[in-house]
XYZ file of C-alpha atoms in Angstrom:
579
model
C 87.313 57.590 79.657
C 86.992 53.705 80.128
C 84.716 52.532 83.050
C 88.104 50.678 84.549
C 90.400 53.172 84.320
C 87.798 55.659 86.397
C 87.697 52.627 88.760
C 91.283 52.754 88.991
C 91.399 56.108 89.353
C 89.009 56.121 92.034
C 91.410 53.176 93.841
C 93.924 55.531 93.691
C 92.461 58.593 95.081
C 91.610 56.499 97.990
C 95.439 55.765 98.463
C 96.443 59.296 98.262
C 98.678 60.409 101.036
C 96.769 63.517 102.908
C 99.560 64.917 105.723
C 99.043 67.806 107.222
C 99.412 70.346 104.445
C 100.660 67.844 101.569
C 98.602 66.407 99.053
C 100.338 63.293 97.357
C 99.668 61.193 94.101
C 103.035 59.764 94.439
C 103.767 56.631 92.522
C 100.491 55.718 91.589
C 100.720 55.223 88.284
C 98.529 57.082 86.691
C 98.035 58.172 83.249
C 96.080 61.419 82.914
C 95.554 63.059 79.410
C 92.611 65.329 79.658
C 90.167 67.225 81.547
C 87.937 64.163 82.927
C 91.090 61.898 83.689
C 91.961 64.791 86.492
C 88.883 66.161 87.565
C 88.875 64.476 91.100
C 92.573 65.620 91.815
C 91.355 68.945 90.632
C 88.410 69.129 93.227
C 90.901 67.993 96.180
C 93.351 70.422 94.914
C 91.004 73.029 95.167
C 89.318 72.426 98.755
C 92.602 71.670 100.618
C 93.155 74.631 102.434
C 96.734 75.829 103.505
C 98.127 73.507 100.772
C 101.795 73.500 100.962
C 103.451 70.850 98.307
C 101.944 68.558 96.178
C 103.383 65.441 94.944
C 102.680 64.209 91.465
C 106.011 62.099 91.292
C 105.312 58.758 88.795
C 102.548 59.442 87.003
C 102.243 60.394 83.564
C 100.334 63.885 82.874
C 99.447 65.147 79.363
C 98.922 68.716 78.117
C 95.313 69.161 78.976
C 95.371 67.400 82.113
C 98.102 69.454 83.270
C 96.330 72.943 81.898
C 93.604 72.090 83.638
C 95.542 71.227 87.275
C 97.429 74.526 86.517
C 93.782 75.923 86.910
C 93.162 74.673 90.450
C 96.715 75.847 91.161
C 96.383 79.405 90.523
C 94.895 80.325 93.822
C 96.691 78.081 96.114
C 99.457 81.123 96.968
C 100.710 78.933 100.018
C 102.360 76.143 98.033
C 105.635 76.313 98.786
C 106.879 72.551 97.744
C 106.659 71.338 94.059
C 107.601 67.553 93.606
C 107.003 66.494 89.980
C 110.008 64.646 89.168
C 109.124 61.350 87.049
C 105.410 62.609 85.817
C 105.939 62.588 81.669
C 106.999 59.145 81.119
C 105.368 57.948 77.488
C 104.923 61.482 76.719
C 105.858 62.638 73.253
C 108.818 65.431 74.105
C 106.700 68.674 72.491
C 104.384 67.738 75.320
C 106.726 68.293 78.310
C 107.291 72.233 77.443
C 103.533 73.178 77.379
C 102.441 71.612 80.422
C 105.907 72.675 82.496
C 104.821 76.751 81.107
C 101.072 75.645 82.324
C 101.728 74.788 85.497
C 104.620 77.923 86.457
C 102.218 80.073 84.735
C 100.024 79.469 87.364
C 102.123 79.147 90.286
C 103.054 82.702 89.284
C 99.536 84.109 89.205
C 98.764 81.994 92.527
C 101.544 84.411 93.852
C 103.439 81.284 95.401
C 106.878 81.515 97.193
C 108.445 77.890 96.172
C 111.246 76.073 98.516
C 111.608 72.968 96.816
C 111.282 72.306 92.603
C 111.968 69.099 91.563
C 111.560 68.030 88.082
C 114.464 65.369 88.019
C 113.593 62.332 85.648
C 112.002 64.116 83.244
C 113.441 64.039 79.392
C 112.082 67.366 78.986
C 115.658 68.363 77.392
C 116.571 71.968 76.133
C 113.151 72.729 75.643
C 111.881 71.780 78.536
C 114.223 74.253 80.401
C 112.719 76.694 78.527
C 109.587 75.762 79.911
C 110.203 76.302 83.428
C 112.398 79.702 82.496
C 109.731 81.931 83.182
C 108.736 80.536 86.344
C 112.389 80.494 87.843
C 112.674 84.092 86.730
C 109.557 85.342 88.660
C 108.663 86.231 91.992
C 107.615 82.704 92.850
C 111.365 81.578 92.948
C 113.151 84.392 94.771
C 112.345 81.954 97.556
C 113.802 78.783 96.158
C 115.930 76.964 98.691
C 116.296 73.349 96.543
C 116.191 72.883 92.855
C 116.483 69.261 91.633
C 116.579 68.696 87.872
C 118.580 65.211 87.664
C 117.996 63.007 84.872
C 116.524 65.612 82.737
C 118.792 65.632 79.490
C 119.088 69.469 79.301
C 122.409 69.436 77.780
C 124.669 72.600 77.003
C 121.550 74.773 75.538
C 119.620 73.957 78.436
C 122.012 74.146 81.153
C 122.904 77.908 79.654
C 119.335 78.327 79.939
C 118.807 77.638 83.351
C 121.968 79.519 84.544
C 120.734 82.794 82.502
C 116.971 82.346 84.237
C 118.923 81.830 87.941
C 121.137 85.044 87.449
C 117.764 86.559 86.555
C 116.074 85.419 89.621
C 119.056 86.388 91.920
C 119.568 89.801 90.596
C 115.848 90.497 90.889
C 114.967 89.373 94.162
C 118.272 91.198 95.363
C 117.090 94.694 94.066
C 113.904 93.826 95.979
C 115.854 93.441 99.151
C 115.434 89.427 99.636
C 118.168 87.942 97.702
C 117.712 84.122 95.937
C 119.081 81.530 98.557
C 119.308 78.648 96.494
C 120.497 75.832 98.932
C 120.279 72.847 97.243
C 121.335 72.175 93.747
C 121.123 68.139 91.804
C 121.483 68.171 88.133
C 123.276 64.649 87.575
C 123.343 63.129 84.308
C 122.527 65.898 81.952
C 125.383 66.129 79.650
C 126.172 69.502 80.478
C 129.790 69.513 79.813
C 132.310 72.184 80.450
C 130.349 75.035 78.474
C 126.409 74.182 80.439
C 129.025 73.736 83.376
C 130.875 76.979 83.070
C 127.653 78.995 82.739
C 126.205 77.633 85.997
C 129.187 77.852 87.509
C 128.998 82.009 86.952
C 125.636 81.838 88.261
C 126.630 79.535 91.417
C 129.601 82.652 92.545
C 126.669 85.107 91.975
C 124.134 83.231 94.401
C 126.853 82.369 97.488
C 124.359 80.323 98.976
C 124.581 76.915 98.165
C 124.786 74.265 100.704
C 125.003 71.184 98.322
C 125.500 70.611 94.751
C 125.229 67.193 92.814
C 126.936 67.755 89.299
C 127.564 63.555 88.537
C 128.001 62.132 85.075
C 128.015 65.379 83.248
C 131.231 65.250 80.435
C 133.002 67.996 82.383
C 136.254 68.253 81.678
C 139.181 70.215 83.836
C 137.737 73.738 81.858
C 134.882 73.210 83.503
C 135.769 71.626 86.612
C 138.026 74.769 87.211
C 134.958 76.843 86.506
C 132.951 75.069 89.364
C 136.087 75.215 91.639
C 136.225 79.298 91.655
C 132.311 79.388 92.297
C 132.662 77.156 94.952
C 135.075 79.537 96.834
C 132.074 82.034 96.747
C 129.627 79.547 98.723
C 131.096 79.405 102.312
C 128.235 77.750 103.570
C 129.195 74.563 101.078
C 128.733 71.021 102.909
C 128.097 68.193 100.079
C 130.193 68.369 96.612
C 129.135 65.350 94.598
C 130.865 65.765 91.046
C 131.691 62.027 90.278
C 132.509 60.368 86.828
C 133.194 63.686 85.186
C 137.280 64.183 84.328
C 138.833 66.301 86.094
C 142.967 65.101 85.537
C 145.546 66.600 87.595
C 144.842 70.285 86.386
C 140.988 70.198 87.360
C 142.057 68.354 90.684
C 144.837 70.989 91.518
C 141.991 73.854 90.865
C 139.665 72.074 92.970
C 141.921 71.136 95.782
C 142.997 75.082 95.708
C 139.169 75.851 95.695
C 138.469 73.626 99.224
C 141.225 75.566 100.805
C 139.137 78.355 101.106
C 136.145 76.337 102.722
C 135.209 75.393 106.148
C 131.778 73.456 106.411
C 132.326 70.655 104.164
C 131.272 67.526 105.072
C 130.896 65.060 101.806
C 133.145 65.340 98.691
C 132.439 62.864 96.353
C 135.103 63.143 93.604
C 134.804 59.131 92.402
C 135.613 57.925 88.883
C 136.759 61.380 87.908
C 140.690 60.536 87.076
C 141.913 63.098 89.478
C 145.634 61.155 89.036
C 148.063 60.946 92.094
C 149.126 64.475 91.360
C 145.807 65.904 91.931
C 145.327 63.565 95.040
C 148.274 64.617 96.824
C 147.087 68.346 95.942
C 143.999 67.508 97.507
C 145.948 65.884 100.503
C 147.760 69.077 101.027
C 144.045 70.499 101.383
C 142.889 67.921 104.036
C 145.962 68.475 105.847
C 145.491 72.444 106.221
C 141.337 72.494 106.358
C 138.180 71.130 105.900
C 137.699 70.243 109.680
C 134.287 68.800 109.630
C 134.939 66.046 106.906
C 132.895 63.178 106.530
C 133.284 61.533 103.484
C 136.016 61.507 101.052
C 135.387 59.496 97.571
C 138.480 59.114 94.661
C 137.781 56.216 93.901
C 138.776 55.127 90.439
C 140.846 57.654 89.985
C 144.364 56.615 88.541
C 145.837 57.213 91.976
C 149.339 55.221 92.726
C 150.307 53.944 96.220
C 152.526 56.840 97.373
C 149.573 59.301 96.762
C 146.941 57.445 98.084
C 149.148 57.087 101.260
C 149.153 60.801 101.523
C 145.633 60.904 101.466
C 145.020 58.280 103.826
C 147.066 60.621 106.649
C 145.614 63.312 105.940
C 142.335 62.518 107.180
C 143.731 61.622 110.499
C 143.338 64.162 112.916
C 139.708 64.986 111.094
C 137.243 63.988 113.912
C 133.826 63.608 112.434
C 135.277 61.398 109.742
C 133.553 58.531 108.743
C 134.693 56.958 105.365
C 137.178 57.315 102.718
C 136.973 55.424 99.140
C 140.552 54.901 97.261
C 138.823 52.030 95.806
C 139.488 51.193 91.571
C 142.898 52.906 91.858
C 146.488 51.657 90.892
C 148.006 50.483 94.378
C 148.962 46.902 93.241
C 148.770 44.109 96.005
C 151.624 46.026 97.986
C 149.990 49.096 97.978
C 146.561 48.703 98.956
C 148.045 46.361 102.279
C 150.231 49.404 103.162
C 147.124 51.418 102.917
C 145.112 49.363 105.250
C 148.200 49.332 107.533
C 148.006 53.088 107.822
C 144.666 53.242 108.645
C 144.935 50.635 111.147
C 148.291 52.576 113.109
C 145.752 55.529 112.722
C 143.092 53.680 114.626
C 140.612 54.336 111.361
C 140.553 50.742 109.856
C 136.775 50.678 109.491
C 136.849 53.990 107.814
C 138.741 53.061 104.824
C 136.222 51.204 102.396
C 136.878 48.252 99.958
C 139.844 47.700 97.877
C 138.418 44.818 95.761
C 138.408 46.351 92.512
C 142.334 48.182 92.371
C 143.600 47.994 89.139
C 147.070 47.178 90.457
C 150.032 48.733 90.100
C 150.904 50.990 86.669
C 152.968 49.158 83.941
C 155.507 51.916 83.686
C 156.688 52.964 87.633
C 159.821 54.976 86.707
C 159.252 57.266 89.456
C 159.852 60.691 89.016
C 160.952 60.767 85.264
C 158.080 58.925 84.121
C 155.858 60.864 86.265
C 157.242 63.676 84.627
C 156.133 62.121 80.712
C 152.913 61.768 82.618
C 152.540 65.092 83.001
C 152.994 66.343 79.700
C 150.658 63.435 78.033
C 148.376 65.047 80.061
C 148.381 68.180 78.966
C 148.275 67.240 75.256
C 145.106 64.746 75.900
C 143.359 67.525 77.673
C 144.490 70.235 74.910
C 142.662 67.444 72.328
C 139.603 66.662 74.215
C 139.437 70.227 74.362
C 140.143 70.977 70.017
C 137.290 67.562 69.656
C 134.768 69.460 71.429
C 134.859 71.966 69.074
C 135.354 69.503 66.428
C 132.245 67.321 67.549
C 129.914 70.138 66.665
C 131.161 70.018 62.856
C 130.807 66.441 62.760
C 134.766 65.732 62.547
C 136.291 65.352 65.800
C 135.118 61.695 66.503
C 136.196 60.223 63.178
C 139.788 61.988 63.668
C 140.126 60.432 67.389
C 139.287 56.957 65.575
C 141.852 57.188 63.359
C 144.193 58.019 65.812
C 143.327 55.510 67.885
C 143.604 52.648 65.147
C 147.351 53.399 65.001
C 148.507 54.165 68.876
C 148.335 50.480 69.777
C 149.467 47.713 67.517
C 147.264 45.349 67.358
C 149.687 42.080 68.547
C 150.658 44.350 71.971
C 150.226 42.255 74.892
C 148.381 45.207 77.105
C 144.622 46.647 77.637
C 142.659 46.469 74.708
C 141.904 49.769 73.026
C 138.158 50.862 72.015
C 138.716 50.294 68.601
C 139.860 46.906 69.164
C 136.819 45.998 71.323
C 134.048 47.039 68.793
C 135.789 45.080 66.280
C 136.200 41.996 68.027
C 133.879 42.173 71.232
C 133.808 40.662 74.229
C 132.881 40.759 77.834
C 136.975 40.212 78.756
C 138.166 43.053 76.447
C 135.353 45.580 77.828
C 136.016 44.746 80.991
C 139.571 45.196 80.550
C 139.311 48.838 79.179
C 138.793 49.639 82.855
C 136.513 52.206 84.822
C 136.385 54.857 82.207
C 135.091 52.824 79.782
C 132.342 53.947 78.488
C 133.488 57.528 78.402
C 136.403 56.264 76.165
C 133.873 54.629 73.825
C 131.683 57.660 73.894
C 134.867 59.539 72.563
C 135.074 57.028 70.150
C 131.956 56.397 68.286
C 131.343 59.371 65.743
C 127.167 59.900 66.564
C 127.368 61.914 63.357
C 127.530 58.658 61.322
C 124.334 56.985 62.014
C 125.494 53.376 60.859
C 128.042 53.661 63.305
C 125.940 54.484 66.130
C 123.760 51.275 65.306
C 126.836 49.401 64.793
C 128.589 50.384 68.096
C 125.236 49.927 69.972
C 125.101 46.359 68.603
C 128.810 45.370 69.268
C 128.339 46.083 72.650
C 125.210 44.592 73.788
C 126.399 41.410 72.380
C 127.942 41.050 75.081
C 125.286 41.919 77.736
C 124.960 39.010 80.004
C 122.092 39.201 82.570
C 123.886 36.708 85.271
C 127.435 39.008 85.196
C 127.067 41.843 87.398
C 130.023 43.408 86.246
C 129.627 42.972 82.530
C 125.921 43.788 82.792
C 126.708 46.858 84.576
C 129.997 47.674 81.960
C 127.509 47.271 79.190
C 124.834 49.117 80.250
C 126.607 52.024 80.932
C 128.534 52.180 77.818
C 125.370 51.764 76.004
C 123.880 54.755 77.747
C 127.220 57.145 77.135
C 126.521 56.338 73.458
C 122.980 57.038 73.166
C 122.808 59.779 75.417
C 125.664 61.410 73.582
C 123.727 60.701 69.958
C 119.920 61.568 71.276
C 121.267 64.997 72.493
C 123.235 65.807 69.749
C 121.129 68.068 67.682
C 122.158 67.304 64.311
C 121.480 64.066 65.228
C 119.056 61.686 62.950
C 117.044 60.119 65.128
C 114.197 58.613 62.660
C 117.494 57.338 60.510
C 118.578 55.714 63.667
C 115.523 53.849 64.360
C 115.443 52.685 60.529
C 118.938 51.135 60.544
C 118.624 49.161 63.664
C 115.874 48.216 62.906
C 117.175 46.892 59.375
C 119.881 45.020 61.076
C 117.565 43.366 63.776
C 115.625 41.996 60.807
C 112.350 43.542 61.419
C 112.708 45.942 58.521
C 113.112 45.168 55.064
C 116.700 47.226 53.581
C 116.082 49.007 50.189
C 120.412 48.700 50.402
C 119.830 45.130 50.872
C 121.833 45.263 53.849
C 122.522 42.213 55.585
C 120.705 42.073 59.305
C 123.088 40.914 62.453
C 122.291 37.605 63.958
C 120.286 38.519 67.222
C 121.202 37.454 70.581
C 119.494 38.178 73.602
C 122.324 40.811 74.780
C 120.795 43.424 71.511
C 116.861 42.959 73.145
C 117.986 43.450 76.635
C 119.681 46.573 76.093
C 117.236 48.053 73.947
C 114.802 47.238 76.872
C 116.880 49.366 78.984
C 117.959 51.635 76.755
C 113.808 52.877 75.916
C 113.141 53.167 79.581
C 115.868 55.668 79.890
C 115.044 59.529 79.680
C 117.527 60.149 76.841
C 115.109 58.118 74.461
C 112.659 60.122 72.119
C 109.064 59.064 73.203
C 108.554 59.156 69.704
C 110.849 56.266 68.780
C 109.163 54.181 71.620
C 106.035 54.331 69.042
C 107.498 53.423 66.353
C 109.624 50.220 68.000
C 105.998 49.072 69.706
C 104.653 49.121 66.328
C 107.461 46.631 64.324
C 107.768 44.485 67.883
C 104.019 43.947 67.700
C 104.307 41.731 64.217
C 105.420 38.296 64.122
C 109.185 37.984 63.029
C 111.672 34.823 62.608
C 114.777 36.817 63.647
C 113.875 37.286 67.139
C 112.055 33.436 67.818
C 115.777 32.089 69.377
C 115.211 35.201 71.986
C 111.836 34.495 72.836
C 112.269 35.655 76.388
C 114.041 39.243 75.885
C 111.695 39.828 73.115
C 108.943 39.294 74.993
C 110.603 41.391 78.173
C 110.703 44.095 75.680
C 107.636 43.856 73.497
C 106.234 44.014 77.269
C 108.206 47.304 78.479
C 107.157 49.315 75.432
C 103.467 48.554 75.373
C 103.456 49.992 79.182
C 105.734 53.312 77.552
C 103.425 53.768 74.601
C 101.223 56.342 74.776
C 97.419 55.144 74.515
C 95.589 56.527 70.964
């Protein structure tokens, strides 16, 4: 180990927070590869009597280092809280499961009784869940109260493994007379989709003790939402339910509204960006009028809710004494509808409880009242059936292509209306991207056929070409869309990641093509979006090493984007493991 590394580690140790029964190395950026690199940390653990909490987040830990730390933990029976998020940055995905296995086995050997296990922001995928499967089934987790697995790339497979492990944990702990009492479950941004969510819902229904459930951005549609709704009915102490940025549609929203009628302790509901639609919002309003007496916050933003339903929701919170915030931004109220909503809240002396309406989408184009609503219902049923069929077909690599062909003919190119995804990808512009609406990232993700590497690369380059660093709205829309496409691609088991990297390098002019493909004209947005992507949990660590090697070479194609190029190179160097 280099002397300067030793000095840096010594400085970090000097800053280590030792707070009562907690030993913290949080956010110190330590690169811990081997036994020697963790000698002082191990000594601190061994000498810490009554250690109850260990914070390792914000460092990067290799297999040998994890095994060495694990040996020190084998005698720490008092350990209750493992704050181990973001501790594998720059590591190969294959390194993470054995590291987790070692640490988990140590906790089991020690006879620890965990209360908190936080492994968020570790890109371990389904294999990483296998790395903690034994731990979750063991007596060490019979006492678990908080499980935090946000942004781990679990996918459907990981969700099913996790659900099975929690089910075993509950059954075995119940057999011993002390059932698992899990209170907080966090698993946002994991692409659980319907099957993963349904498997977890079955476990939740069995557990019955949940107080907080956070599962935003998981690609869950109405079947998964309905399964979760059923499960929530069996968790009477539920206080917080966050399913932001999934796709309820009317059917999922109505199922959830029915489930909420059985709950009395809910304080925070976040169904923002969930496409609950007007009928779903009306069903939720009915539930609010009848129950949820201590509700504090309700988020139904970006749900294609029209004025009448929005007013129903507003009136339904009138007698909630503890109510603090209503978010109906980004819906389809129109200027007059927004004003009417403000007036209703004002008359109820709740004007200060209403959030901003600055992103309202305006009144829908067709407003033939009840007749049109009936048509919308029929369309929704067809749409949802198509979504289910596409999920099945996607596994065979066929669904996305069929949907693409349908979209190309669904709207004439000359029609003066909101552009479809095909139009945007054919002739990309910031304005077209924004006009796709709040669900743009979902729509683009569904359109791009990730079974075709060249189409995936092309989509990345088209989307990133409209990136604007100085326009917050465009910047956010671009990055969300990039994340949606690449997350889906890299978490698809059949996706050819190396072929994707080769094709991307060719199109950026960093690698010569045997097929004589012509590279694109590189713009700063391409490199800025790539810099964003490599820092996300879905992006394979092994591809960062490859990209770093090519970026280190002089290349004329990147000279017009020298600032963005230098930032990308700097980020790659930080993320690339030292040899």
